[in-house]
Short mmCIF file of C-alpha atoms (C1' of nucleotides) in Angstrom, two decimals:
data_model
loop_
_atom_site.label_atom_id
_atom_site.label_comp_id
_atom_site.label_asym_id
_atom_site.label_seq_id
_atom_site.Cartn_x
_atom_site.Cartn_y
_atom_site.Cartn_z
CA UNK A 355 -2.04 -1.77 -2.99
CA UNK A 356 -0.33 -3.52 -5.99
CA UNK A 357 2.26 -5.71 -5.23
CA UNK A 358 3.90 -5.90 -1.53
CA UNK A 359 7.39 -7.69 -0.81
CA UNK A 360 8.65 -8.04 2.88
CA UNK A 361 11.64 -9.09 4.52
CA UNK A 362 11.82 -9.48 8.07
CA UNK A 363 15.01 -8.57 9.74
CA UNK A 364 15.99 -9.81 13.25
CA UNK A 365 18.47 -7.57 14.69
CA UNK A 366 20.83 -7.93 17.31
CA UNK A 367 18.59 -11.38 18.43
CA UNK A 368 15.40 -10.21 19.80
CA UNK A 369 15.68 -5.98 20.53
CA UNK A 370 14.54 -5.06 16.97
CA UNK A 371 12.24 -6.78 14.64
CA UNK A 372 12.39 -4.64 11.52
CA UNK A 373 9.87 -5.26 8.33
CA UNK A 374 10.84 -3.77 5.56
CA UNK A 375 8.11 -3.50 2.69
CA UNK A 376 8.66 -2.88 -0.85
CA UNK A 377 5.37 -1.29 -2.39
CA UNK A 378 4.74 -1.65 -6.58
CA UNK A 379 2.93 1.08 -8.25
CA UNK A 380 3.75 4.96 -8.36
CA UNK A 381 2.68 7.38 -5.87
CA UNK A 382 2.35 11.11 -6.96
CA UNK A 383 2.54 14.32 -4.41
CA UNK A 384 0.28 17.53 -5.64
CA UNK A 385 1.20 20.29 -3.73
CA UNK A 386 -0.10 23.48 -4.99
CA UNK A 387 2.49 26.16 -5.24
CA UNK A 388 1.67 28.93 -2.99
CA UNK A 389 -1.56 28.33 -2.86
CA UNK A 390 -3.09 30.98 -0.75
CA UNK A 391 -1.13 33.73 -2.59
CA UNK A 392 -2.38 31.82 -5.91
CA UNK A 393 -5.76 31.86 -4.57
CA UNK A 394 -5.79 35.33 -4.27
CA UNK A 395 -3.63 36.25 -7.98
CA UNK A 396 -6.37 34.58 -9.58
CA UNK A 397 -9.65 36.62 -7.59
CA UNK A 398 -7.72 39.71 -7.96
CA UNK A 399 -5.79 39.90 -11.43
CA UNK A 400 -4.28 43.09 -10.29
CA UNK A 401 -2.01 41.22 -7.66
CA UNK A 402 -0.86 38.93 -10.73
CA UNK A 403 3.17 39.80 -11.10
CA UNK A 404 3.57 41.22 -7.69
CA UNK A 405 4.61 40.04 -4.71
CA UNK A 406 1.93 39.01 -2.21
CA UNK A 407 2.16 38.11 1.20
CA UNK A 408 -0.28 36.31 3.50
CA UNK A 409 -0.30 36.33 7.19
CA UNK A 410 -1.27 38.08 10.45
CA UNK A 411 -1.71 42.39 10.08
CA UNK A 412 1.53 44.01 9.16
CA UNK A 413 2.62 45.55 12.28
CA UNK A 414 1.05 42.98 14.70
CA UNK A 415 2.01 40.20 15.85
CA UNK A 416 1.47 37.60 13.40
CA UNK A 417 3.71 35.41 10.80
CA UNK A 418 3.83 34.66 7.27
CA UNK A 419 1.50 32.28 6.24
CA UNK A 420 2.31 31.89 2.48
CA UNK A 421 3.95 34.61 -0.51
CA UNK A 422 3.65 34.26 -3.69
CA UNK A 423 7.06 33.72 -5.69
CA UNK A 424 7.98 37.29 -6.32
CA UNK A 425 7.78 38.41 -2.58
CA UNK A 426 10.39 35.01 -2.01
CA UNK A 427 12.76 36.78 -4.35
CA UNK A 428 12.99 39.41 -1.50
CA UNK A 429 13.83 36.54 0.71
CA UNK A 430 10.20 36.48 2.16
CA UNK A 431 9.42 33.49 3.47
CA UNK A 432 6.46 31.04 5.44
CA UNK A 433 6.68 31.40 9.28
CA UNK A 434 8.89 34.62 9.25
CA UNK A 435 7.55 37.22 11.57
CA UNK A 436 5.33 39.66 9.54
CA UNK A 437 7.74 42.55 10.65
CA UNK A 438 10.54 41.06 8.96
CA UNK A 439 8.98 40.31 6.27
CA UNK A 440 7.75 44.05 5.73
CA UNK A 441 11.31 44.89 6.12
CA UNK A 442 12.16 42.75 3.43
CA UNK A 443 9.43 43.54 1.18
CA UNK A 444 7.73 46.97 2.34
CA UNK A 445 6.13 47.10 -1.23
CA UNK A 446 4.17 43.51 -1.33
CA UNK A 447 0.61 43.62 -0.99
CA UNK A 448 0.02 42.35 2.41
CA UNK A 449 -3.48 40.23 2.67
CA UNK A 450 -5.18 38.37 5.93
CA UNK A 451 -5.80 34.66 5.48
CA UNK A 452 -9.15 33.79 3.75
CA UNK A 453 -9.15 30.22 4.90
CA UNK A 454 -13.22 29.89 3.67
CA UNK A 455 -12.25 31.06 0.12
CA UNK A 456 -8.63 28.48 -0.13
CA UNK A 457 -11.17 25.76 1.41
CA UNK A 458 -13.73 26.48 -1.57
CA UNK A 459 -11.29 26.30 -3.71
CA UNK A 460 -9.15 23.15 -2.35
CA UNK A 461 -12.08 20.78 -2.83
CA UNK A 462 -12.58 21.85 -6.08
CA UNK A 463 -8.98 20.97 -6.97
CA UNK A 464 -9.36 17.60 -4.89
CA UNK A 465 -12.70 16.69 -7.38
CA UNK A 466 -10.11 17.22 -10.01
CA UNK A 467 -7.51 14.66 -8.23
CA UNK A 468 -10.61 12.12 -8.05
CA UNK A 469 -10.69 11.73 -11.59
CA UNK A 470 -7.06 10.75 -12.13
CA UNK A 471 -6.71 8.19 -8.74
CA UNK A 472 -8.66 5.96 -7.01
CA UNK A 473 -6.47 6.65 -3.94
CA UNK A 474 -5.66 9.52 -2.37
CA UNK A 475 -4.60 11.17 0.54
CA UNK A 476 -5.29 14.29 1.71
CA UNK A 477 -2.17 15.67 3.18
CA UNK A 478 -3.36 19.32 3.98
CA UNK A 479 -5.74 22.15 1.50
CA UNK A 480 -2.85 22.15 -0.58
CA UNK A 481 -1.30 19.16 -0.78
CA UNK A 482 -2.18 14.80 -1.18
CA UNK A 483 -0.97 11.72 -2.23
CA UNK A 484 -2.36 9.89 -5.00
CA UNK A 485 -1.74 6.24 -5.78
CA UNK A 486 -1.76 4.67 -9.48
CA UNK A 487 -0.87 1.89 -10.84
CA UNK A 488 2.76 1.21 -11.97
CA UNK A 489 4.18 3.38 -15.39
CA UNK A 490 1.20 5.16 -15.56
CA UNK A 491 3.00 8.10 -12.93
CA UNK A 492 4.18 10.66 -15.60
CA UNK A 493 1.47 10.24 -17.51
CA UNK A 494 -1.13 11.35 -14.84
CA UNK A 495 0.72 13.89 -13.65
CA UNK A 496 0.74 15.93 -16.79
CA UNK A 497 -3.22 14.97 -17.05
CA UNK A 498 -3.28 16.64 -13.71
CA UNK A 499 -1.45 19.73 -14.11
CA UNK A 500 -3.08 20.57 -17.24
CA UNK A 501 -6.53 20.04 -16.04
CA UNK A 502 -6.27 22.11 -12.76
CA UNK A 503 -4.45 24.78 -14.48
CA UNK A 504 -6.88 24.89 -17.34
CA UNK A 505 -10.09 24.33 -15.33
CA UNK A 506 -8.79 26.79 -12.07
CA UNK A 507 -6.03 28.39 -13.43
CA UNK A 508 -3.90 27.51 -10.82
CA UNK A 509 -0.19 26.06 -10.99
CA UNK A 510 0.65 22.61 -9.30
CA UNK A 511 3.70 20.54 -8.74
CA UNK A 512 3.54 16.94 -9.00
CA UNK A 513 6.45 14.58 -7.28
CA UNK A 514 6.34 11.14 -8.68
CA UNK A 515 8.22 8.25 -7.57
CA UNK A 516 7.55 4.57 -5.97
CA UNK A 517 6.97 5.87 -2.55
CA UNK A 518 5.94 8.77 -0.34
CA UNK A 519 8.72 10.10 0.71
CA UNK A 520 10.89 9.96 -2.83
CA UNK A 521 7.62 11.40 -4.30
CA UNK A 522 7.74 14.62 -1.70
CA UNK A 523 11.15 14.88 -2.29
CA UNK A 524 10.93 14.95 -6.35
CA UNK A 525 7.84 17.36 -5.85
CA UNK A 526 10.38 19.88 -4.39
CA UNK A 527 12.45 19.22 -7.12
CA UNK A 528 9.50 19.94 -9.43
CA UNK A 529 8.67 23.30 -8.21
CA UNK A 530 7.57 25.92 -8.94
CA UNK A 531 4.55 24.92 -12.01
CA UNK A 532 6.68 21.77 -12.74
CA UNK A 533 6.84 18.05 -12.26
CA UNK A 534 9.61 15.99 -11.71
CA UNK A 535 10.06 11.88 -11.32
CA UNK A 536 12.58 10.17 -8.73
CA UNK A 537 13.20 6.22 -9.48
CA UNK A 538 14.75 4.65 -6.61
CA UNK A 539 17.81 4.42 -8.87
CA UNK A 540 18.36 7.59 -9.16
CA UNK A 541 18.77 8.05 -5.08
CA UNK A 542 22.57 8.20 -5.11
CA UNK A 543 22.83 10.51 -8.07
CA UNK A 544 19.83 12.98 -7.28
CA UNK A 545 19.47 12.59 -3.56
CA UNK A 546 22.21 11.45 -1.53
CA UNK A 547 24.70 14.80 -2.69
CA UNK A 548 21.89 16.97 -0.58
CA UNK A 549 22.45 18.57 3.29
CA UNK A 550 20.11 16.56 5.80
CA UNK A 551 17.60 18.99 6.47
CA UNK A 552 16.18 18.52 2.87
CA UNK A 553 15.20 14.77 3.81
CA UNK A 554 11.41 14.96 4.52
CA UNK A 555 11.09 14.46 8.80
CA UNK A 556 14.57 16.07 9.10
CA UNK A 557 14.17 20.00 10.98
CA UNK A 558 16.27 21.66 12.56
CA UNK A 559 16.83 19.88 15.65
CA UNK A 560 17.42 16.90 13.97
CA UNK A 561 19.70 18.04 11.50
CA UNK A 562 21.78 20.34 14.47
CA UNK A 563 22.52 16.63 16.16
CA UNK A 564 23.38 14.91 12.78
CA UNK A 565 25.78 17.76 11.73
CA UNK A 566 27.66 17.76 15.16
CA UNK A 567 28.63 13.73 14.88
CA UNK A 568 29.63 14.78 11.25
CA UNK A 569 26.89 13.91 8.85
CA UNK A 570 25.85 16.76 6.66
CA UNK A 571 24.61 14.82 3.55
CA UNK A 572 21.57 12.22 3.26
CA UNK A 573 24.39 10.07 1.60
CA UNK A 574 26.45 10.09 4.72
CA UNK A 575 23.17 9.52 6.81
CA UNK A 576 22.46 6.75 4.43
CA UNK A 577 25.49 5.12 5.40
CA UNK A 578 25.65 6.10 8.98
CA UNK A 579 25.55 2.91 11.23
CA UNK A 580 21.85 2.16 12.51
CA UNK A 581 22.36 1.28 15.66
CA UNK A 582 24.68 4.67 16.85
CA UNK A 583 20.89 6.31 15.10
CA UNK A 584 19.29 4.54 17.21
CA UNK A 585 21.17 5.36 20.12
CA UNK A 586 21.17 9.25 19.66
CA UNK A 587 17.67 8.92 18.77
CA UNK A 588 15.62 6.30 20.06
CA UNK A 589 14.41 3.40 18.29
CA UNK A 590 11.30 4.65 15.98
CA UNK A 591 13.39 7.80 14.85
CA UNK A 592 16.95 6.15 14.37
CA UNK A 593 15.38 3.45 11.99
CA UNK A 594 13.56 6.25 10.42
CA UNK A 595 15.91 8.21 9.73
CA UNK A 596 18.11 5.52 8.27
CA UNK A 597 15.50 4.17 6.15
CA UNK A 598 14.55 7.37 4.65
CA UNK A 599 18.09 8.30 4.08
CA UNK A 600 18.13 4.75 1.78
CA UNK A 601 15.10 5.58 -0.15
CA UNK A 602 13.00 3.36 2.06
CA UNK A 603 9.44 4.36 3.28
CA UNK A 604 6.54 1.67 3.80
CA UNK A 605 4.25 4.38 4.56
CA UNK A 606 0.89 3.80 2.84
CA UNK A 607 -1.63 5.77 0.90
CA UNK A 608 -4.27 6.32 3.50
CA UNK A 609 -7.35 7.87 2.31
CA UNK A 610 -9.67 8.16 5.69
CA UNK A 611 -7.66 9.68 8.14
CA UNK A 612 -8.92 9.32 11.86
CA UNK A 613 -9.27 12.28 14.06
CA UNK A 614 -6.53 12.79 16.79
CA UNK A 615 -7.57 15.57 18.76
CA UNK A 616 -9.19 19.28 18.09
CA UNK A 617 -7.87 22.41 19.01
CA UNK A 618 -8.01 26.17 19.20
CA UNK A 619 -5.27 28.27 20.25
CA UNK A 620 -5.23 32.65 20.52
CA UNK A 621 -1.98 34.48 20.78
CA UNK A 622 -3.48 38.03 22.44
CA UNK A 623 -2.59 41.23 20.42
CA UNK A 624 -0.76 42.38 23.44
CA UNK A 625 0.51 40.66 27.04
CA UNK A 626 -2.57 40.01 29.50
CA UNK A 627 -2.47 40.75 32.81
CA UNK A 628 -5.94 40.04 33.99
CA UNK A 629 -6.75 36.66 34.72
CA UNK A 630 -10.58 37.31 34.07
CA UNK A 631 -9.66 38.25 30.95
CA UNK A 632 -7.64 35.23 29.93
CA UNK A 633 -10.41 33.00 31.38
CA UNK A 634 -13.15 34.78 29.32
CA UNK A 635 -10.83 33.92 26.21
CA UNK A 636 -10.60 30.52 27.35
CA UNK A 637 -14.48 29.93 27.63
CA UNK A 638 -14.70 30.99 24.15
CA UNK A 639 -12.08 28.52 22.80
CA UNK A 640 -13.54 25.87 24.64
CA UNK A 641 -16.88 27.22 22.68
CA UNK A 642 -15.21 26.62 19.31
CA UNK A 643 -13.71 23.45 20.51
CA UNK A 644 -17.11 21.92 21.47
CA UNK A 645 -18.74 23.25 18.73
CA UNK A 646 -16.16 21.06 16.07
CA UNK A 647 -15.82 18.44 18.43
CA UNK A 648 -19.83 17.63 18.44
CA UNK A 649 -20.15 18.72 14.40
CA UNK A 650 -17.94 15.73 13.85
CA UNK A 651 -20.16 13.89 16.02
CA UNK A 652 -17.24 12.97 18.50
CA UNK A 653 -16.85 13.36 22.49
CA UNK A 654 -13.30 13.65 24.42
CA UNK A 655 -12.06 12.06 27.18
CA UNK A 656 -8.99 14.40 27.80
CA UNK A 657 -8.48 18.16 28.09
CA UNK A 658 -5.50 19.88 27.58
CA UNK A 659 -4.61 23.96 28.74
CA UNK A 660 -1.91 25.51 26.48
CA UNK A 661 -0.10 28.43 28.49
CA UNK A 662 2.36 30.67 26.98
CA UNK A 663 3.85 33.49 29.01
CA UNK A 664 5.08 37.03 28.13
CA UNK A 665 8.92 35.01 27.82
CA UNK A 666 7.66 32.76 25.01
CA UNK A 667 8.01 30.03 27.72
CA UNK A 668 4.97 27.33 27.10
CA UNK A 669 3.72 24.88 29.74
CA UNK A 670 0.95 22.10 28.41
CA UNK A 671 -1.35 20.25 31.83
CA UNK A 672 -4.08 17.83 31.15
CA UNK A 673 -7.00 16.19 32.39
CA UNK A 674 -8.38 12.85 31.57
CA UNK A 675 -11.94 12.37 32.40
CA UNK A 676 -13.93 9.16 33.55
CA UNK A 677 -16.10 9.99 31.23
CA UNK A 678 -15.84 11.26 27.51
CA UNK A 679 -17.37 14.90 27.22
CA UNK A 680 -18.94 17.15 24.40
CA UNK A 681 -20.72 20.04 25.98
CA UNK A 682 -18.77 23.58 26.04
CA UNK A 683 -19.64 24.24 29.47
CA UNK A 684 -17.77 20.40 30.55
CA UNK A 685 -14.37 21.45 28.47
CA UNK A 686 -14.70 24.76 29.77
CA UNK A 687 -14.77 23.64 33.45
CA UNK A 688 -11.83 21.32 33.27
CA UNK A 689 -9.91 24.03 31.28
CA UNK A 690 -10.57 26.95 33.57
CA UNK A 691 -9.18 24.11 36.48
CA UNK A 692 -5.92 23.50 34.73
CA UNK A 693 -4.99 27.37 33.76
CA UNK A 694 -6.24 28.53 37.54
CA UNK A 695 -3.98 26.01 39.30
CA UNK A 696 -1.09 26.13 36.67
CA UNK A 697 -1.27 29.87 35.27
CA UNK A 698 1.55 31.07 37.38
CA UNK A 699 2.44 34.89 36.86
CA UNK A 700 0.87 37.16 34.58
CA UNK A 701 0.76 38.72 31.75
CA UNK A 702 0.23 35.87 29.34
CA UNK A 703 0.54 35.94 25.62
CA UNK A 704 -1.66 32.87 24.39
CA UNK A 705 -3.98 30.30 25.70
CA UNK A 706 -5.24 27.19 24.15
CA UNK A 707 -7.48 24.49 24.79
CA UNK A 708 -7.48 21.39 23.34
CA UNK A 709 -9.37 18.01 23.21
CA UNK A 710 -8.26 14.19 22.70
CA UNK A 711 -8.91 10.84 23.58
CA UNK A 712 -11.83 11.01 21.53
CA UNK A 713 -14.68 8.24 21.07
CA UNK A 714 -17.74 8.46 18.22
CA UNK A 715 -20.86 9.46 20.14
CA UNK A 716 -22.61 7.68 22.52
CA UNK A 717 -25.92 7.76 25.54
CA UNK A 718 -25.60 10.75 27.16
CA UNK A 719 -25.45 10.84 31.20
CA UNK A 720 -28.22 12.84 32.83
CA UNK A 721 -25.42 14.64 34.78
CA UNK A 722 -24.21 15.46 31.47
CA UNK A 723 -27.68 16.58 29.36
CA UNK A 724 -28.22 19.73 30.27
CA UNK A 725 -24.99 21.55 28.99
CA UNK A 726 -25.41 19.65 25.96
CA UNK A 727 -28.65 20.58 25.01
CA UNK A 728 -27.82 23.84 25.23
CA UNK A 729 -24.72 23.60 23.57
CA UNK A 730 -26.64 22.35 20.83
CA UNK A 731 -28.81 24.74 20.65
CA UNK A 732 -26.16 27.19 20.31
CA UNK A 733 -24.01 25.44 17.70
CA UNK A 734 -27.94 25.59 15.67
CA UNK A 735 -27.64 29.22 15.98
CA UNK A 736 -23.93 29.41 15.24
CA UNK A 737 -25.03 27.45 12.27
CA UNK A 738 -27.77 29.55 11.02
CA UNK A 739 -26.51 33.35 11.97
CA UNK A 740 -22.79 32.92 12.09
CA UNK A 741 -20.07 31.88 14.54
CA UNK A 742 -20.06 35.33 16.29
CA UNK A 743 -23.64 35.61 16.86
CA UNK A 744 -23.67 34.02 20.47
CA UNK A 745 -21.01 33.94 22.96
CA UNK A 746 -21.88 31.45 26.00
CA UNK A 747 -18.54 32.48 27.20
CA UNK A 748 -20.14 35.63 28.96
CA UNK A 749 -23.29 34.46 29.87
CA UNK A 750 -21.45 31.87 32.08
CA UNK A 751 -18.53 34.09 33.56
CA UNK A 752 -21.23 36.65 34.71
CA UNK A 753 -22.85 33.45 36.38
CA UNK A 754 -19.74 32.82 37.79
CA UNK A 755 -18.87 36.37 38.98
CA UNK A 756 -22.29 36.33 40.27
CA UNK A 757 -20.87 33.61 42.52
CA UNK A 758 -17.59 35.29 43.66
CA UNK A 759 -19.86 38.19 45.26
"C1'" DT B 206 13.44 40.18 14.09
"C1'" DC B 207 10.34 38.07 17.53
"C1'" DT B 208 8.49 34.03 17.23
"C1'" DG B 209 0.52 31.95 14.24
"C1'" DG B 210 -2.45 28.12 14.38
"C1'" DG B 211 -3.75 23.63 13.09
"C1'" DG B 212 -2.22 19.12 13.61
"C1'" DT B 213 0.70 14.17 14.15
"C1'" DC B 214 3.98 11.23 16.19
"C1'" DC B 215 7.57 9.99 19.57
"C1'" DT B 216 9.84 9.75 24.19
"C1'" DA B 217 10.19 9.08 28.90
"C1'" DG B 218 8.79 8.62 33.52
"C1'" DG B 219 5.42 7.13 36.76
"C1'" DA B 220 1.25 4.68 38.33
"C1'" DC B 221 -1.01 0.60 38.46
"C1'" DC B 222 -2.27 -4.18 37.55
"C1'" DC B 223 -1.34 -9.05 36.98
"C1'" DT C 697 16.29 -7.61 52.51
"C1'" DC C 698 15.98 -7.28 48.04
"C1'" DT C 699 13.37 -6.90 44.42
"C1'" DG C 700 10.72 -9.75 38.22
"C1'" DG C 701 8.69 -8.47 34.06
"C1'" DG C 702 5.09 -7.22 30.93
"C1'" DG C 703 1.38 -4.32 29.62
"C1'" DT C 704 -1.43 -0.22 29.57
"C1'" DC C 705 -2.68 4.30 30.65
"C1'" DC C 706 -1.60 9.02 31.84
"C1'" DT C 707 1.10 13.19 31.62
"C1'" DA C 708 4.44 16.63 29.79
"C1'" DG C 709 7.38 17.99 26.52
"C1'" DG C 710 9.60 18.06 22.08
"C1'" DA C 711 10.25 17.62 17.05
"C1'" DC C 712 8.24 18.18 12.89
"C1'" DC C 713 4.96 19.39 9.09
"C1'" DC C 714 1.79 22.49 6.45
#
DNA sequence: TCTGGGGTCCTAGGACCC
DNA sequence: TCTGGGGTCCTAGGACCC
């Protein structure tokens, strides 16, 4: 980036080599407030002053996704079961998610971003990191602001400080429609008097463990002895945690992001009890899957079955394969293995399938051509007419019933 | 009050190889 | 009869974030 220090630490002789690296030049965090509920104020200026709330169908099951600021005034929040959040707010206007629409509208908000920074990181649609060059932090941010709310009319908070985390942290500070600057000198005065769980990697777990040995504040966490972190939380978290607590975060802007793994996951409106049923879902999923996973032009060696039953309880089994896969019928197969033999008792409440392990495309096997030619063939109709306009997931199970008889 | 869906990263144990 | 050390891969689960 701009300027890079580091000091390398050797602690307690040769079990931890620590680098710490100092990193010049400001970093800025645009996080969009509320954006789907924005989103959705500005198509529909009769929603503008009320409080809206995003999420699964009142009444099903389903969470909050995002509300707009008046429906958090009822003490409506993101992730809160939709029922409570009726309770809470039984007057809101209650929307589904429009993820197309938020997309449309998150890359035209990014275009803006590309104008102010030559680096940036896209975090999630409503959120990245931007990197500019030292001083010039406050400056851009009120560029920014004023362009996206004058060009989209739609509100943005920028963090700035000299590193990721600080900028996060000053971008929650800056909310809502504000924007707010953190110098690492400030740490002690601004930071340090707030609980744990506001430090950026902190949740509830974490901050449950911290508060029974007696830390409550990032200041006592900042002065918490490493090595007892380390020991209550492994190596990579302890010196994390210690770190952040001090201000310290070497994380860098990074604007291409590989892929990790794709998934698709379906909680079922109600408990299922038939197995066929489930499996029918699953074929689908592993549709959808196969369908991203070749679209990014990518094959997996590893599938994974998510299995949640009617208790909430949640089991994960995978598969790594000899060789990577991309066809739907090949994740399908190894899926419908791994829920068969690890299902245990019905009814279920969600299934998901999920690939990894995942290598750029290569020769195909002639074992492996014909499912994906005409997986292909389906993603070109998928493409053309619409992701609901063929389902290979009951073409096959009828094959496969077919069998059973 | 029941608890979505998309991800990333870390841990820990076991297998296996040299 | 007692028993290494390092490295990598796989698997399952957990914590966290948006």
């Amino acid at each position: 980036m701009f300027c890079t220090v580091r000091v390398v630490k050797y602690w307690d002789d040769k079990e931890l080599i620590r680098v710490v690296m100092t990193v010049s030049g400001d970093i800025l965090l645009c996080d969009l407030d509320a954006f789907f509920a924005s989103v959705e104020q500005l198509d529909h200026p009769e929603y503008r002053g009320k409080p809206v709330i995003i999420g699964g169908r009142p009444g099903e099951r389903g969470v909050v996704a995002t509300c707009s600021y008046e429906a958090r005034k009822y003490g409506v929040r993101s992730a809160m079961p939709m029922v409570q959040a009726v309770k809470l707010c039984p007057d809101a206007v209650f929307l589904p998610v429009n993820m197309d629409r938020y997309r449309q509208v998150s890359a035209r908000v990014f275009a803006v971003y590309d104008r102010f920074a030559a680096q940036i990181e896209k975090v999630s649609i409503d959120e990245a990191y931007l990197a500019v060059p030292s001083g010039v932090g406050l400056e851009t941010a009120r560029k920014i602001r004023e362009a996206v709310r004058r060009e989209l009319g739609l509100p943005v908070s920028v963090g700035i400080s000299v590193n990721k985390l600080l900028a996060k942290m000053a971008c929650e500070l800056a909310k809502p429609d504000g924007l707010y600057r953190v110098a690492k000198e400030d740490m002690p005065k601004i930071i340090w008097p707030m609980p744990v769980s506001k430090l950026h990697g902190i949740g509830p777990q974490t901050k449950e463990k911290l508060n029974r040995i007696g830390v409550k504040t990032i200041c006592q966490l900042a002065k918490f002895p490493e090595r007892e972190l380390i020991k209550m939380f492994g190596a990579a978290v302890g010196v994390m945690l210690h770190q952040r607590a001090n201000g310290n975060d070497i994380r860098e802007i990074q604007a291409e992001r590989e892929i990790k793994s794709i998934g698709e996951e379906t909680t079922f409106p109600k408990d299922v009890y038939d197995q066929d049923a489930v499996l029918t879902t699953l074929m689908d999923l592993a549709g959808q899957v196969g369908y991203r996973l070749r679209h990014k032009g990518l094959k997996a060696r590893t599938v994974t079955v998510k299995i949640r039953s009617a208790d909430f309880s949640t089991i994960t089994r995978s598969q790594s394969l000899s060789a990577a896969v991309e066809g739907d019928g090949a994740i399908y197969k190894v899926a419908r293995e791994l829920f068969v033999t690890n299902c245990g008792q019905p009814p279920w409440r969600l299934v998901g399938v999920q690939v990894s392990n995942l290598d750029s495309y290569e020769q195909l096997s002639l074992f492996q051509e014909k499912d994906e030619k005409v997986s292909r063939v389906v993603d070109k109709l998928k493409d053309k007419y619409g992701m609901g306009v063929i389902k290979r997931g009951s073409l096959l199970l009828s094959e496969e019933r077919k069998k059973k008889q």
